[in-house]
Tab-separated table of C-alpha atoms in Angstrom:
chain	number	residue	atom	x	y	z
A	875	HIS	CA	51.571	30.801	-2.094
A	876	LYS	CA	50.311	34.380	-2.573
A	877	LEU	CA	50.181	34.848	1.182
A	878	ILE	CA	53.958	35.336	1.249
A	879	TYR	CA	53.367	38.720	-0.401
A	880	HIS	CA	51.040	39.799	2.414
A	881	TYR	CA	52.951	38.848	5.530
A	882	ASP	CA	51.511	41.745	7.544
A	883	ARG	CA	47.942	40.594	6.858
A	884	VAL	CA	48.788	37.019	7.817
A	885	CYS	CA	50.227	38.234	11.108
A	886	GLU	CA	47.129	40.330	11.735
A	887	PHE	CA	44.905	37.297	11.130
A	888	LEU	CA	46.985	35.063	13.410
A	889	LYS	CA	46.937	37.682	16.141
A	890	ASN	CA	43.281	38.758	15.989
A	891	GLY	CA	41.602	35.760	14.412
A	892	ASP	CA	40.167	37.968	11.674
A	893	CYS	CA	41.158	40.790	9.310
A	894	TYR	CA	39.929	42.690	6.275
A	895	PRO	CA	40.345	40.838	2.970
A	896	ILE	CA	43.066	41.649	0.456
A	897	TYR	CA	40.779	40.916	-2.479
A	898	MET	CA	37.051	41.429	-3.010
A	899	GLU	CA	34.607	40.490	-5.751
A	900	ILE	CA	31.557	42.727	-6.079
A	901	SER	CA	28.487	42.475	-8.292
A	902	PRO	CA	27.405	46.047	-9.201
A	903	ILE	CA	24.165	44.887	-10.790
A	904	GLY	CA	21.912	41.828	-10.705
A	905	SER	CA	20.955	41.994	-14.353
A	906	CYS	CA	22.340	40.418	-17.513
A	907	ASN	CA	21.603	40.426	-21.232
A	908	HIS	CA	22.696	36.784	-21.527
A	909	ARG	CA	20.891	33.644	-20.369
A	910	CYS	CA	23.718	31.157	-19.843
A	911	ILE	CA	22.230	28.048	-18.208
A	912	PHE	CA	25.511	27.186	-16.470
A	913	CYS	CA	25.641	30.529	-14.622
A	914	ALA	CA	24.591	31.055	-11.011
A	915	TYR	CA	22.458	33.959	-12.252
A	916	ASP	CA	20.213	31.406	-13.946
A	917	TYR	CA	19.903	29.495	-10.664
A	918	ILE	CA	18.792	32.520	-8.605
A	919	GLY	CA	16.097	33.528	-11.112
A	920	TYR	CA	17.469	36.673	-12.806
A	921	PRO	CA	16.727	39.331	-10.160
A	922	ASN	CA	16.992	42.890	-11.464
A	923	ARG	CA	18.767	44.919	-8.783
A	924	LYS	CA	21.763	47.238	-8.620
A	925	LEU	CA	24.015	49.040	-6.139
A	926	GLU	CA	23.120	52.633	-5.293
A	927	THR	CA	25.872	54.820	-6.737
A	928	LYS	CA	26.437	57.350	-3.942
A	929	ARG	CA	26.536	54.678	-1.235
A	930	PHE	CA	28.822	52.415	-3.247
A	931	LEU	CA	31.374	55.164	-3.925
A	932	LYS	CA	31.478	55.755	-0.172
A	933	PHE	CA	31.932	51.996	0.317
A	934	ILE	CA	35.001	52.087	-1.951
A	935	ASP	CA	36.493	54.743	0.335
A	936	GLU	CA	35.786	52.514	3.324
A	937	ILE	CA	37.375	49.340	1.953
A	938	ALA	CA	40.396	51.242	0.608
A	939	LYS	CA	40.969	52.680	4.084
A	940	ALA	CA	40.583	49.181	5.560
A	941	GLY	CA	43.386	47.873	3.344
A	942	VAL	CA	41.627	46.116	0.479
A	943	LYS	CA	44.132	46.017	-2.396
A	944	SER	CA	42.270	44.312	-5.214
A	945	LEU	CA	38.680	44.580	-6.440
A	946	VAL	CA	36.939	42.713	-9.260
A	947	TYR	CA	33.550	43.635	-10.679
A	948	ALA	CA	31.820	40.353	-11.517
A	949	GLY	CA	29.229	38.264	-9.668
A	950	GLU	CA	25.679	37.328	-10.672
A	951	GLY	CA	25.077	39.877	-13.410
A	952	GLU	CA	26.796	41.808	-16.208
A	953	PRO	CA	28.873	44.550	-14.479
A	954	LEU	CA	28.931	46.825	-17.516
A	955	LEU	CA	25.142	47.115	-17.496
A	956	HIS	CA	25.212	49.303	-14.385
A	957	PRO	CA	24.434	52.871	-15.558
A	958	ASP	CA	27.296	54.293	-13.458
A	959	ILE	CA	29.922	51.582	-14.028
A	960	ASP	CA	32.207	54.177	-15.642
A	961	LYS	CA	32.210	56.158	-12.386
A	962	PHE	CA	32.843	52.983	-10.383
A	963	ILE	CA	35.830	51.958	-12.505
A	964	VAL	CA	37.517	55.373	-12.508
A	965	TYR	CA	36.969	55.940	-8.788
A	966	THR	CA	38.054	52.415	-7.845
A	967	LYS	CA	41.277	52.742	-9.813
A	968	GLU	CA	42.087	55.912	-7.882
A	969	LYS	CA	41.536	54.227	-4.511
A	970	ILE	CA	42.436	50.546	-4.953
A	971	ILE	CA	45.768	49.182	-6.204
A	972	ASP	CA	44.360	46.536	-8.545
A	973	LEU	CA	41.105	46.500	-10.507
A	974	GLY	CA	39.503	43.893	-12.743
A	975	CYS	CA	36.163	43.335	-14.447
A	976	GLY	CA	34.637	39.983	-15.391
A	977	SER	CA	32.352	40.736	-18.316
A	978	GLU	CA	30.732	39.112	-21.319
A	979	GLY	CA	31.666	42.346	-23.024
A	980	LEU	CA	28.713	42.561	-25.419
A	981	CYS	CA	26.255	44.459	-23.246
A	982	LYS	CA	27.068	47.812	-24.867
A	983	TYR	CA	26.260	46.327	-28.264
A	984	LYS	CA	22.918	44.741	-27.440
A	985	ASN	CA	21.111	47.042	-29.893
A	986	PHE	CA	23.521	46.503	-32.797
A	987	GLU	CA	22.028	46.467	-36.289
A	988	PHE	CA	24.588	43.985	-37.598
A	989	TYR	CA	26.997	41.695	-35.757
A	990	LEU	CA	29.431	39.341	-37.466
A	991	GLY	CA	31.044	36.580	-35.413
A	992	ILE	CA	34.374	35.300	-36.769
A	993	ASP	CA	36.249	32.226	-35.579
A	994	LYS	CA	38.284	29.353	-36.978
A	995	SER	CA	36.313	26.902	-34.832
A	996	LYS	CA	32.966	25.637	-36.165
A	997	LYS	CA	31.932	24.713	-32.618
A	998	MET	CA	32.511	28.236	-31.320
A	999	LEU	CA	30.645	29.760	-34.262
A	1000	SER	CA	27.646	27.540	-33.555
A	1001	LEU	CA	27.247	29.404	-30.230
A	1002	ASN	CA	26.935	32.798	-31.922
A	1003	PRO	CA	23.331	34.044	-32.287
A	1004	CYS	CA	24.300	36.104	-35.326
A	1005	HIS	CA	25.959	36.119	-38.735
A	1006	THR	CA	29.188	34.105	-38.726
A	1007	LEU	CA	32.281	33.484	-40.835
A	1008	LEU	CA	34.667	30.548	-40.527
A	1009	LEU	CA	37.942	32.435	-40.866
A	1010	ASP	CA	41.367	32.740	-39.254
A	1011	PHE	CA	42.694	36.209	-38.367
A	1012	ASN	CA	46.216	34.948	-39.072
A	1013	ASN	CA	45.261	34.478	-42.742
A	1014	PRO	CA	45.601	37.520	-45.080
A	1015	LEU	CA	42.508	36.360	-47.023
A	1016	THR	CA	40.381	37.011	-43.930
A	1017	TRP	CA	41.072	40.730	-44.093
A	1018	GLN	CA	40.307	40.853	-47.800
A	1019	LYS	CA	36.901	39.254	-47.187
A	1020	LEU	CA	36.088	41.683	-44.361
A	1021	LYS	CA	36.342	44.670	-46.688
A	1022	LYS	CA	32.992	43.860	-48.298
A	1023	TYR	CA	31.144	44.222	-44.968
A	1024	ASN	CA	29.836	47.522	-43.634
A	1025	TYR	CA	30.718	47.711	-39.944
A	1026	GLU	CA	31.882	50.293	-37.401
A	1027	GLN	CA	34.065	48.464	-34.895
A	1028	ILE	CA	36.241	45.387	-34.429
A	1029	VAL	CA	35.907	43.693	-31.038
A	1030	SER	CA	38.046	40.864	-29.666
A	1031	PHE	CA	38.085	39.520	-26.113
A	1032	SER	CA	41.018	37.380	-24.922
A	1033	ALA	CA	41.688	35.678	-28.265
A	1034	LEU	CA	44.383	37.632	-30.096
A	1035	GLN	CA	47.101	36.702	-27.607
A	1036	TRP	CA	47.218	33.320	-29.363
A	1037	ALA	CA	47.954	34.936	-32.735
A	1038	THR	CA	50.916	33.462	-34.598
A	1039	ASP	CA	51.847	36.967	-35.770
A	1040	LEU	CA	50.218	39.665	-33.623
A	1041	GLU	CA	52.101	42.465	-35.376
A	1042	PHE	CA	50.574	41.399	-38.708
A	1043	ILE	CA	47.049	41.296	-37.220
A	1044	PHE	CA	47.328	44.774	-35.704
A	1045	ASN	CA	48.598	46.138	-38.998
A	1046	GLU	CA	45.615	44.601	-40.799
A	1047	ILE	CA	43.209	46.012	-38.206
A	1048	LYS	CA	44.651	49.478	-38.761
A	1049	LYS	CA	44.241	49.107	-42.530
A	1050	GLN	CA	40.506	48.547	-42.000
A	1051	ASN	CA	40.341	52.142	-40.721
A	1052	LYS	CA	37.778	51.201	-38.051
A	1053	SER	CA	37.770	51.678	-34.287
A	1054	PHE	CA	38.780	48.546	-32.417
A	1055	LEU	CA	38.368	47.251	-28.890
A	1056	VAL	CA	40.540	44.334	-27.776
A	1057	ALA	CA	41.368	42.579	-24.507
A	1058	ILE	CA	44.643	40.639	-24.583
A	1059	PHE	CA	46.400	38.629	-21.913
A	1060	THR	CA	50.115	39.379	-21.493
A	1061	SER	CA	53.099	37.253	-20.539
A	1062	ASN	CA	52.488	38.384	-16.930
A	1063	THR	CA	49.327	36.248	-16.906
A	1064	PHE	CA	50.095	33.147	-14.803
A	1065	LYS	CA	53.586	34.559	-14.227
A	1066	THR	CA	53.888	32.815	-10.854
A	1067	LEU	CA	52.862	29.487	-12.383
A	1068	HIS	CA	55.330	29.813	-15.247
A	1069	SER	CA	58.084	30.726	-12.811
A	1070	TYR	CA	57.301	27.705	-10.642
A	1071	LEU	CA	57.319	25.383	-13.659
A	1072	LYS	CA	60.470	27.073	-14.996
A	1073	ILE	CA	58.938	27.737	-18.404
A	1074	THR	CA	58.527	30.883	-20.466
A	1075	SER	CA	55.105	32.277	-21.260
A	1076	PRO	CA	53.735	31.481	-24.744
A	1077	ILE	CA	51.922	34.855	-24.716
A	1078	TYR	CA	53.249	38.190	-25.939
A	1079	SER	CA	54.704	40.667	-23.449
A	1080	LYS	CA	52.938	43.918	-22.559
A	1081	GLU	CA	55.733	45.838	-24.258
A	1082	ASP	CA	55.321	43.926	-27.533
A	1083	ILE	CA	51.544	44.332	-27.507
A	1084	LEU	CA	51.798	48.096	-27.000
A	1085	LYS	CA	54.449	48.344	-29.725
A	1086	PHE	CA	52.350	46.408	-32.262
A	1087	SER	CA	49.124	48.235	-31.451
């Protein structure tokens, strides 16, 4: 169904039998600090290789000129482990319309002295190779218990969008007076699917998230 938004590219393909892609997925580095047995990286034997920075920045120019509109850094490896990933992200955003990054998100914290995993699911906590607490961020008692721990940053990846009261959680995070890094889906996630099913998204809007944060 997404092809209806790229009619010109469809016509080019029908006329020439081939065309440049609209979307690309690129693996900046073949290295990862995780060893997930279900990942293709496990299957290929954990090769340690990475894209050469100068050549790859030139490649971004080339694909942007060719009409590539969306680029995701993912693949067999942890994208954020590339030493120049910051340059890649900034430069890509200048050249390509849409940019994403599939990441485990913990690579920058691999040398942490103390890591505390918090979840309301016992099963999820059992997967954490660290200290854990069975708590719910929607519960005020959780934030009281966190005050006794000495930590520098709060990190949450694609979990807080399911909060029953996101405004409350952001207020509690601010009270901790710590830096925080969060990734949250918005109501635009699966927007086409929701529209097709004629239902409203159960996730907060971008505007609400920015207002609460």
